[in-house]
mmCIF file of C-alpha atoms and ligand atoms in Angstrom:
data_model
loop_
_atom_site.group_PDB
_atom_site.id
_atom_site.type_symbol
_atom_site.label_atom_id
_atom_site.label_comp_id
_atom_site.label_asym_id
_atom_site.label_seq_id
_atom_site.Cartn_x
_atom_site.Cartn_y
_atom_site.Cartn_z
ATOM 1 C CA UNK A 1 35.439 -9.427 -9.115
ATOM 2 C CA UNK A 2 37.140 -7.181 -11.500
ATOM 3 C CA UNK A 3 35.271 -4.029 -10.927
ATOM 4 C CA UNK A 4 35.224 -2.266 -7.586
ATOM 5 C CA UNK A 5 31.787 -1.507 -8.124
ATOM 6 C CA UNK A 6 29.612 -4.593 -6.573
ATOM 7 C CA UNK A 7 26.585 -5.749 -8.797
ATOM 8 C CA UNK A 8 23.040 -4.669 -7.603
ATOM 9 C CA UNK A 9 20.893 -7.807 -6.708
ATOM 10 C CA UNK A 10 17.136 -7.427 -6.471
ATOM 11 C CA UNK A 11 15.875 -10.600 -4.448
ATOM 12 C CA UNK A 12 11.854 -11.006 -4.705
ATOM 13 C CA UNK A 13 11.241 -13.388 -2.019
ATOM 14 C CA UNK A 14 12.466 -14.142 1.708
ATOM 15 C CA UNK A 15 15.263 -16.583 2.048
ATOM 16 C CA UNK A 16 17.114 -18.363 4.864
ATOM 17 C CA UNK A 17 19.663 -15.945 5.818
ATOM 18 C CA UNK A 18 22.732 -18.078 5.042
ATOM 19 C CA UNK A 19 21.706 -17.664 1.637
ATOM 20 C CA UNK A 20 21.178 -13.718 1.967
ATOM 21 C CA UNK A 21 24.990 -13.694 3.927
ATOM 22 C CA UNK A 22 26.912 -15.608 1.009
ATOM 23 C CA UNK A 23 25.342 -13.360 -1.507
ATOM 24 C CA UNK A 24 25.980 -9.759 0.370
ATOM 25 C CA UNK A 25 29.675 -10.424 0.174
ATOM 26 C CA UNK A 26 29.486 -10.100 -3.521
ATOM 27 C CA UNK A 27 26.232 -8.331 -4.387
ATOM 28 C CA UNK A 28 24.831 -4.952 -3.463
ATOM 29 C CA UNK A 29 21.531 -6.383 -2.268
ATOM 30 C CA UNK A 30 17.992 -5.016 -2.631
ATOM 31 C CA UNK A 31 16.379 -7.150 -0.320
ATOM 32 C CA UNK A 32 13.556 -6.966 2.352
ATOM 33 C CA UNK A 33 13.015 -9.542 4.989
ATOM 34 C CA UNK A 34 9.509 -9.874 4.897
ATOM 35 C CA UNK A 35 7.124 -12.790 4.274
ATOM 36 C CA UNK A 36 4.921 -10.623 2.533
ATOM 37 C CA UNK A 37 4.721 -11.605 -1.443
ATOM 38 C CA UNK A 38 5.582 -8.376 -3.688
ATOM 39 C CA UNK A 39 3.041 -7.439 -6.151
ATOM 40 C CA UNK A 40 3.964 -6.902 -9.933
ATOM 41 C CA UNK A 41 3.524 -3.041 -9.341
ATOM 42 C CA UNK A 42 6.117 -3.150 -6.212
ATOM 43 C CA UNK A 43 8.741 -4.971 -8.225
ATOM 44 C CA UNK A 44 8.432 -2.516 -11.035
ATOM 45 C CA UNK A 45 8.918 0.269 -8.525
ATOM 46 C CA UNK A 46 12.124 -1.409 -6.826
ATOM 47 C CA UNK A 47 13.616 -1.672 -10.148
ATOM 48 C CA UNK A 48 12.795 1.634 -10.979
ATOM 49 C CA UNK A 49 14.232 2.943 -7.609
ATOM 50 C CA UNK A 50 17.431 0.929 -8.112
ATOM 51 C CA UNK A 51 17.701 -0.615 -11.242
ATOM 52 C CA UNK A 52 19.400 -3.899 -10.645
ATOM 53 C CA UNK A 53 21.965 -5.986 -12.643
ATOM 54 C CA UNK A 54 20.709 -9.480 -11.357
ATOM 55 C CA UNK A 55 17.241 -10.575 -10.075
ATOM 56 C CA UNK A 56 16.727 -13.645 -8.090
ATOM 57 C CA UNK A 57 12.721 -14.584 -7.789
ATOM 58 C CA UNK A 58 10.647 -17.584 -7.272
ATOM 59 C CA UNK A 59 8.514 -19.368 -9.891
ATOM 60 C CA UNK A 60 5.329 -17.457 -9.223
ATOM 61 C CA UNK A 61 7.063 -14.215 -10.220
ATOM 62 C CA UNK A 62 6.067 -13.025 -14.154
ATOM 63 C CA UNK A 63 9.320 -11.701 -15.685
ATOM 64 C CA UNK A 64 7.579 -10.220 -18.526
ATOM 65 C CA UNK A 65 8.664 -7.413 -21.283
ATOM 66 C CA UNK A 66 7.479 -4.560 -18.754
ATOM 67 C CA UNK A 67 9.787 -5.706 -16.127
ATOM 68 C CA UNK A 68 12.839 -6.412 -18.588
ATOM 69 C CA UNK A 69 11.927 -3.291 -20.326
ATOM 70 C CA UNK A 70 11.924 -1.032 -16.874
ATOM 71 C CA UNK A 71 15.274 -2.746 -15.970
ATOM 72 C CA UNK A 72 16.860 -1.916 -19.159
ATOM 73 C CA UNK A 73 20.235 -2.631 -20.463
ATOM 74 C CA UNK A 74 21.766 -2.867 -17.035
ATOM 75 C CA UNK A 75 20.097 -6.175 -16.052
ATOM 76 C CA UNK A 76 22.536 -9.144 -17.156
ATOM 77 C CA UNK A 77 21.059 -12.134 -15.170
ATOM 78 C CA UNK A 78 18.047 -13.611 -13.918
ATOM 79 C CA UNK A 79 18.413 -16.331 -10.856
ATOM 80 C CA UNK A 80 14.987 -18.269 -11.100
ATOM 81 C CA UNK A 81 14.049 -20.472 -8.129
ATOM 82 C CA UNK A 82 12.513 -23.057 -9.963
ATOM 83 C CA UNK A 83 12.908 -25.838 -12.733
ATOM 84 C CA UNK A 84 10.236 -24.426 -14.473
ATOM 85 C CA UNK A 85 10.302 -21.223 -16.777
ATOM 86 C CA UNK A 86 7.175 -20.645 -18.214
ATOM 87 C CA UNK A 87 7.136 -17.605 -16.193
ATOM 88 C CA UNK A 88 9.907 -15.446 -17.878
ATOM 89 C CA UNK A 89 9.417 -13.999 -21.284
ATOM 90 C CA UNK A 90 12.709 -16.128 -23.056
ATOM 91 C CA UNK A 91 12.272 -14.337 -26.193
ATOM 92 C CA UNK A 92 12.694 -11.193 -24.670
ATOM 93 C CA UNK A 93 15.353 -12.171 -22.444
ATOM 94 C CA UNK A 94 17.405 -13.495 -25.607
ATOM 95 C CA UNK A 95 16.847 -10.319 -27.580
ATOM 96 C CA UNK A 96 18.262 -8.327 -24.602
ATOM 97 C CA UNK A 97 21.061 -10.688 -24.088
ATOM 98 C CA UNK A 98 19.909 -11.680 -20.490
ATOM 99 C CA UNK A 99 21.669 -14.911 -18.992
ATOM 100 C CA UNK A 100 19.021 -17.088 -16.921
ATOM 101 C CA UNK A 101 20.161 -19.564 -13.943
ATOM 102 C CA UNK A 102 17.680 -22.264 -12.808
ATOM 103 C CA UNK A 103 17.410 -25.088 -10.627
ATOM 104 C CA UNK A 104 16.947 -28.442 -12.184
ATOM 105 C CA UNK A 105 17.489 -31.748 -10.529
ATOM 106 C CA UNK A 106 17.687 -31.013 -6.755
ATOM 107 C CA UNK A 107 13.573 -30.660 -6.721
ATOM 108 C CA UNK A 108 12.984 -34.062 -8.456
ATOM 109 C CA UNK A 109 12.533 -36.216 -5.445
ATOM 110 C CA UNK A 110 10.407 -33.621 -3.632
ATOM 111 C CA UNK A 111 8.013 -33.005 -6.348
ATOM 112 C CA UNK A 112 7.773 -36.936 -6.937
ATOM 113 C CA UNK A 113 6.967 -37.341 -3.402
ATOM 114 C CA UNK A 114 4.051 -34.908 -3.367
ATOM 115 C CA UNK A 115 2.752 -36.549 -6.827
ATOM 116 C CA UNK A 116 2.520 -39.705 -4.859
ATOM 117 C CA UNK A 117 0.675 -38.135 -1.969
ATOM 118 C CA UNK A 118 -1.574 -36.013 -3.997
ATOM 119 C CA UNK A 119 -2.397 -39.146 -5.856
ATOM 120 C CA UNK A 120 -3.438 -41.084 -2.442
ATOM 121 C CA UNK A 121 -5.020 -38.304 -1.045
ATOM 122 C CA UNK A 122 -7.141 -37.647 -4.279
ATOM 123 C CA UNK A 123 -7.925 -41.676 -4.987
ATOM 124 C CA UNK A 124 -8.477 -42.421 -1.196
ATOM 125 C CA UNK A 125 -10.495 -39.238 -0.973
ATOM 126 C CA UNK A 126 -8.497 -38.361 2.266
ATOM 127 C CA UNK A 127 -9.633 -34.446 2.683
ATOM 128 C CA UNK A 128 -12.935 -35.582 2.154
ATOM 129 C CA UNK A 129 -12.538 -38.207 5.002
ATOM 130 C CA UNK A 130 -10.871 -35.475 7.360
ATOM 131 C CA UNK A 131 -13.879 -33.452 6.652
ATOM 132 C CA UNK A 132 -16.039 -36.192 7.629
ATOM 133 C CA UNK A 133 -14.301 -36.597 10.948
ATOM 134 C CA UNK A 134 -14.588 -32.959 11.811
ATOM 135 C CA UNK A 135 -17.822 -32.337 10.942
ATOM 136 C CA UNK A 136 -19.486 -35.473 12.759
ATOM 137 C CA UNK A 137 -20.226 -37.449 9.707
ATOM 138 C CA UNK A 138 -18.174 -40.604 11.118
ATOM 139 C CA UNK A 139 -20.221 -43.605 12.243
ATOM 140 C CA UNK A 140 -23.188 -41.767 10.646
ATOM 141 C CA UNK A 141 -23.614 -44.127 7.259
ATOM 142 C CA UNK A 142 -24.245 -47.619 7.186
ATOM 143 C CA UNK A 143 -22.958 -48.237 3.715
ATOM 144 C CA UNK A 144 -19.926 -50.530 3.570
ATOM 145 C CA UNK A 145 -18.920 -48.676 0.555
ATOM 146 C CA UNK A 146 -18.696 -45.333 2.587
ATOM 147 C CA UNK A 147 -15.476 -43.567 1.578
ATOM 148 C CA UNK A 148 -14.161 -46.014 -0.215
ATOM 149 C CA UNK A 149 -11.641 -45.149 -2.838
ATOM 150 C CA UNK A 150 -10.042 -46.376 -6.263
ATOM 151 C CA UNK A 151 -7.135 -48.813 -5.627
ATOM 152 C CA UNK A 152 -3.421 -48.601 -7.586
ATOM 153 C CA UNK A 153 -3.044 -52.226 -7.357
ATOM 154 C CA UNK A 154 -3.109 -53.695 -11.022
ATOM 155 C CA UNK A 155 -3.861 -50.405 -12.325
ATOM 156 C CA UNK A 156 -2.653 -48.492 -15.721
ATOM 157 C CA UNK A 157 -0.870 -45.261 -15.094
ATOM 158 C CA UNK A 158 -0.549 -42.717 -17.861
ATOM 159 C CA UNK A 159 2.508 -40.450 -17.024
ATOM 160 C CA UNK A 160 2.305 -37.373 -19.938
ATOM 161 C CA UNK A 161 5.987 -36.330 -19.946
ATOM 162 C CA UNK A 162 8.214 -38.937 -18.916
ATOM 163 C CA UNK A 163 11.071 -36.354 -17.766
ATOM 164 C CA UNK A 164 13.303 -36.738 -14.699
ATOM 165 C CA UNK A 165 10.088 -35.934 -12.608
ATOM 166 C CA UNK A 166 8.018 -37.850 -14.483
ATOM 167 C CA UNK A 167 10.435 -40.994 -14.229
ATOM 168 C CA UNK A 168 10.690 -40.587 -10.434
ATOM 169 C CA UNK A 169 6.985 -40.673 -9.919
ATOM 170 C CA UNK A 170 7.063 -43.805 -11.862
ATOM 171 C CA UNK A 171 9.738 -45.480 -9.975
ATOM 172 C CA UNK A 172 7.904 -44.626 -6.595
ATOM 173 C CA UNK A 173 4.736 -46.535 -8.229
ATOM 174 C CA UNK A 174 6.260 -49.587 -9.056
ATOM 175 C CA UNK A 175 6.018 -51.046 -5.549
ATOM 176 C CA UNK A 176 2.277 -50.126 -5.380
ATOM 177 C CA UNK A 177 1.941 -53.330 -7.674
ATOM 178 C CA UNK A 178 0.424 -51.296 -10.427
ATOM 179 C CA UNK A 179 0.064 -53.173 -13.845
ATOM 180 C CA UNK A 180 2.094 -50.840 -16.218
ATOM 181 C CA UNK A 181 3.055 -47.491 -16.952
ATOM 182 C CA UNK A 182 1.776 -45.779 -20.506
ATOM 183 C CA UNK A 183 4.017 -42.613 -21.245
ATOM 184 C CA UNK A 184 3.568 -40.105 -24.160
ATOM 185 C CA UNK A 185 5.728 -37.057 -25.111
ATOM 186 C CA UNK A 186 8.197 -36.140 -27.454
ATOM 187 C CA UNK A 187 10.299 -38.891 -27.581
ATOM 188 C CA UNK A 188 10.400 -42.730 -26.809
ATOM 189 C CA UNK A 189 12.595 -43.420 -24.038
ATOM 190 C CA UNK A 190 15.467 -46.257 -23.958
ATOM 191 C CA UNK A 191 15.363 -48.573 -21.103
ATOM 192 C CA UNK A 192 18.107 -51.301 -20.177
ATOM 193 C CA UNK A 193 16.527 -53.394 -18.041
ATOM 194 C CA UNK A 194 13.873 -56.247 -19.251
ATOM 195 C CA UNK A 195 11.470 -55.115 -16.196
ATOM 196 C CA UNK A 196 11.619 -51.729 -17.416
ATOM 197 C CA UNK A 197 10.928 -52.674 -20.929
ATOM 198 C CA UNK A 198 8.095 -54.722 -19.910
ATOM 199 C CA UNK A 199 6.312 -52.041 -17.373
ATOM 200 C CA UNK A 200 7.056 -48.667 -19.662
ATOM 201 C CA UNK A 201 5.060 -48.357 -22.715
ATOM 202 C CA UNK A 202 5.370 -44.952 -25.177
ATOM 203 C CA UNK A 203 2.009 -44.349 -26.603
ATOM 204 C CA UNK A 204 0.097 -41.497 -28.697
ATOM 205 C CA UNK A 205 -1.501 -38.919 -25.873
ATOM 206 C CA UNK A 206 -5.209 -39.914 -26.968
ATOM 207 C CA UNK A 207 -4.181 -43.626 -26.493
ATOM 208 C CA UNK A 208 -2.676 -42.801 -22.909
ATOM 209 C CA UNK A 209 -5.746 -41.453 -22.176
ATOM 210 C CA UNK A 210 -8.202 -44.168 -23.529
ATOM 211 C CA UNK A 211 -6.171 -46.694 -21.444
ATOM 212 C CA UNK A 212 -5.135 -45.257 -18.267
ATOM 213 C CA UNK A 213 -6.879 -45.438 -14.767
ATOM 214 C CA UNK A 214 -4.463 -42.839 -13.308
ATOM 215 C CA UNK A 215 -3.348 -39.878 -15.605
ATOM 216 C CA UNK A 216 -0.363 -37.980 -14.027
ATOM 217 C CA UNK A 217 0.820 -34.532 -15.750
ATOM 218 C CA UNK A 218 4.653 -34.156 -15.709
ATOM 219 C CA UNK A 219 5.393 -32.117 -18.967
ATOM 220 C CA UNK A 220 6.618 -28.559 -19.069
ATOM 221 C CA UNK A 221 4.069 -25.789 -20.271
ATOM 222 C CA UNK A 222 4.670 -24.433 -23.525
ATOM 223 C CA UNK A 223 2.640 -24.082 -26.643
ATOM 224 C CA UNK A 224 2.297 -27.538 -27.744
ATOM 225 C CA UNK A 225 0.867 -28.624 -23.851
ATOM 226 C CA UNK A 226 -1.237 -25.741 -22.917
ATOM 227 C CA UNK A 227 -4.854 -26.563 -22.640
ATOM 228 C CA UNK A 228 -4.043 -30.372 -23.999
ATOM 229 C CA UNK A 229 -6.534 -31.361 -20.951
ATOM 230 C CA UNK A 230 -9.629 -29.996 -22.999
ATOM 231 C CA UNK A 231 -13.034 -31.130 -23.223
ATOM 232 C CA UNK A 232 -11.890 -33.631 -26.080
ATOM 233 C CA UNK A 233 -9.548 -35.174 -23.717
ATOM 234 C CA UNK A 234 -11.346 -35.394 -20.970
ATOM 235 C CA UNK A 235 -14.278 -37.169 -23.110
ATOM 236 C CA UNK A 236 -11.725 -39.931 -24.096
ATOM 237 C CA UNK A 237 -11.155 -40.567 -20.699
ATOM 238 C CA UNK A 238 -12.308 -43.527 -18.651
ATOM 239 C CA UNK A 239 -15.215 -42.480 -16.207
ATOM 240 C CA UNK A 240 -13.378 -43.553 -13.157
ATOM 241 C CA UNK A 241 -10.072 -42.269 -14.507
ATOM 242 C CA UNK A 242 -8.134 -39.935 -11.785
ATOM 243 C CA UNK A 243 -6.125 -36.797 -13.199
ATOM 244 C CA UNK A 244 -3.231 -35.583 -11.319
ATOM 245 C CA UNK A 245 -1.228 -32.229 -12.315
ATOM 246 C CA UNK A 246 1.857 -31.640 -10.576
ATOM 247 C CA UNK A 247 3.408 -29.520 -13.744
ATOM 248 C CA UNK A 248 1.332 -26.213 -14.648
ATOM 249 C CA UNK A 249 -1.940 -25.300 -14.264
ATOM 250 C CA UNK A 250 -2.170 -23.956 -17.962
ATOM 251 C CA UNK A 251 -1.934 -27.646 -19.269
ATOM 252 C CA UNK A 252 -5.614 -28.005 -18.342
ATOM 253 C CA UNK A 253 -8.562 -26.364 -19.567
ATOM 254 C CA UNK A 254 -10.224 -25.618 -16.003
ATOM 255 C CA UNK A 255 -13.667 -25.042 -17.246
ATOM 256 C CA UNK A 256 -13.464 -28.148 -19.077
ATOM 257 C CA UNK A 257 -11.876 -29.916 -16.126
ATOM 258 C CA UNK A 258 -15.073 -28.550 -13.748
ATOM 259 C CA UNK A 259 -17.477 -29.885 -16.380
ATOM 260 C CA UNK A 260 -15.566 -33.515 -16.525
ATOM 261 C CA UNK A 261 -15.586 -33.603 -12.526
ATOM 262 C CA UNK A 262 -19.252 -32.297 -12.297
ATOM 263 C CA UNK A 263 -20.845 -34.435 -14.660
ATOM 264 C CA UNK A 264 -18.963 -38.001 -13.738
ATOM 265 C CA UNK A 265 -16.984 -37.652 -17.166
ATOM 266 C CA UNK A 266 -14.006 -38.693 -14.980
ATOM 267 C CA UNK A 267 -13.831 -39.313 -11.156
ATOM 268 C CA UNK A 268 -11.605 -37.202 -9.573
ATOM 269 C CA UNK A 269 -8.740 -34.606 -9.948
ATOM 270 C CA UNK A 270 -5.565 -33.805 -7.867
ATOM 271 C CA UNK A 271 -4.130 -30.470 -8.452
ATOM 272 C CA UNK A 272 -0.919 -29.075 -7.336
ATOM 273 C CA UNK A 273 -0.816 -26.189 -9.592
ATOM 274 C CA UNK A 274 -3.846 -24.312 -11.019
ATOM 275 C CA UNK A 275 -4.518 -20.951 -13.055
ATOM 276 C CA UNK A 276 -4.228 -18.614 -11.520
ATOM 277 C CA UNK A 277 -1.921 -19.265 -8.607
ATOM 278 C CA UNK A 278 -3.389 -18.665 -5.584
ATOM 279 C CA UNK A 279 -6.699 -19.889 -7.027
ATOM 280 C CA UNK A 280 -9.401 -17.393 -5.740
ATOM 281 C CA UNK A 281 -11.279 -19.177 -2.909
ATOM 282 C CA UNK A 282 -14.339 -18.864 -4.701
ATOM 283 C CA UNK A 283 -13.152 -20.800 -7.522
ATOM 284 C CA UNK A 284 -15.965 -23.385 -8.952
ATOM 285 C CA UNK A 285 -13.515 -26.225 -8.698
ATOM 286 C CA UNK A 286 -13.233 -25.513 -4.868
ATOM 287 C CA UNK A 287 -16.570 -26.528 -4.404
ATOM 288 C CA UNK A 288 -16.466 -30.199 -5.711
ATOM 289 C CA UNK A 289 -15.788 -32.816 -3.146
ATOM 290 C CA UNK A 290 -13.917 -34.682 -6.021
ATOM 291 C CA UNK A 291 -11.181 -32.315 -6.716
ATOM 292 C CA UNK A 292 -8.327 -31.994 -4.266
ATOM 293 C CA UNK A 293 -6.098 -28.887 -4.529
ATOM 294 C CA UNK A 294 -2.854 -28.227 -3.013
ATOM 295 C CA UNK A 295 -0.951 -24.607 -3.065
ATOM 296 C CA UNK A 296 1.657 -25.626 -5.242
ATOM 297 C CA UNK A 297 4.164 -27.301 -2.709
ATOM 298 C CA UNK A 298 5.779 -29.747 -4.839
ATOM 299 C CA UNK A 299 9.060 -28.737 -4.305
ATOM 300 C CA UNK A 300 8.308 -27.487 -0.497
ATOM 301 C CA UNK A 301 10.420 -30.051 1.373
ATOM 302 C CA UNK A 302 13.740 -28.550 3.285
ATOM 303 C CA UNK A 303 16.190 -30.377 1.397
ATOM 304 C CA UNK A 304 14.744 -29.285 -2.137
ATOM 305 C CA UNK A 305 14.559 -25.782 -1.064
ATOM 306 C CA UNK A 306 17.587 -25.621 0.352
ATOM 307 C CA UNK A 307 19.285 -27.191 -2.744
ATOM 308 C CA UNK A 308 17.395 -24.990 -4.884
ATOM 309 C CA UNK A 309 18.557 -21.769 -2.912
ATOM 310 C CA UNK A 310 22.225 -22.904 -3.198
ATOM 311 C CA UNK A 311 22.129 -23.411 -6.830
ATOM 312 C CA UNK A 312 20.775 -19.979 -7.494
ATOM 313 C CA UNK A 313 23.729 -18.309 -5.182
ATOM 314 C CA UNK A 314 26.157 -20.339 -7.353
ATOM 315 C CA UNK A 315 24.492 -19.591 -10.808
ATOM 316 C CA UNK A 316 24.675 -15.606 -9.326
ATOM 317 C CA UNK A 317 28.000 -15.812 -8.171
ATOM 318 C CA UNK A 318 29.637 -17.720 -10.895
ATOM 319 C CA UNK A 319 27.989 -15.467 -13.661
ATOM 320 C CA UNK A 320 29.457 -12.445 -12.061
ATOM 321 C CA UNK A 321 33.204 -14.009 -11.701
ATOM 322 C CA UNK A 322 32.759 -14.927 -15.224
ATOM 323 C CA UNK A 323 32.611 -18.617 -14.722
ATOM 324 C CA UNK A 324 29.819 -20.794 -16.304
ATOM 325 C CA UNK A 325 26.578 -21.193 -14.318
ATOM 326 C CA UNK A 326 25.849 -24.487 -12.645
ATOM 327 C CA UNK A 327 22.471 -24.693 -14.455
ATOM 328 C CA UNK A 328 22.099 -22.078 -17.224
ATOM 329 C CA UNK A 329 18.811 -22.339 -19.285
ATOM 330 C CA UNK A 330 19.430 -21.880 -22.841
ATOM 331 C CA UNK A 331 17.417 -19.526 -24.434
ATOM 332 C CA UNK A 332 18.162 -20.863 -28.172
ATOM 333 C CA UNK A 333 14.778 -22.232 -28.766
ATOM 334 C CA UNK A 334 13.118 -19.176 -27.541
HETATM 335 O O1 3PY B 401 10.541 -25.240 -9.449
HETATM 336 C C1 3PY B 401 9.064 -25.262 -10.290
HETATM 337 O O2 3PY B 401 9.189 -24.894 -11.245
HETATM 338 C C2 3PY B 401 7.994 -25.781 -9.539
HETATM 339 O O3 3PY B 401 7.138 -25.753 -9.783
HETATM 340 C C3 3PY B 401 8.283 -26.588 -8.284
HETATM 341 O O4 3PY B 401 7.005 -27.144 -7.675
#
């Protein structure tokens, strides 16, 4: 550090001690070791009380104009504990010259594993089956089709957004003997192996909807993808299609999803992400047996979270010692 004054770092979530120790060697920390989530108002008042030079926060913390204006010119850097960045007002950061560090790569496997867990839980009705055990329904039905789900074998899987995470999901699905993978997105990928060339097919979004048995949403949320899954989209899907969302809640219009699930327009949905998060416990989607909802636990595996924390620490330390961050988010396109 060139200056004797230690930069002030506001940390908005709880982290394992070793990461806090690494940060407090360099930063003057504003950190509360509590698992209680801070509200927007509480974050604002912490900023007012002690304007930070940098902030470290999870993907659930909205970094909007109000937060940035309250922090003012002192704020130089944001370290988000996430690969997604739709919670940050990028335009405002660009205007204010605030640098942003984020955590791509290290949570790919964790999110892809979770996508498979969610897909199987949804298609094989795992949550409903567990409920049946608990409430004494096990053994009550003589129907040989009781608790039957939809098989993956020979199915067509559509992946919306074949980035790192989408591809990791696709790789995990191949051993389930699926027939082919359709994908849509901004550009076609080049595959080297003959096997991949046969397996992967780049198609228009509407074509993907029409042909897929399982549709997995793995794209970023932006102006092009917001509410991409609306009434018209669900109407194009097969009636026994299953949609899985591990990306961002805003990509789905939830009213349209509710209608599609209620009326049998599609068979089922599995969501790791919703709008809002957390989803209120009286939300209509929670009343549907054919909607499996997880509390945004995509990256919640110990390795992923530790590596994300380490990346945040490294991004912060590098930035404040004048080195390039390990992963800096470019705000040029904002
Ligand atoms: O890091 C993120 O952006 C996530 O949503 C992980 O699930």
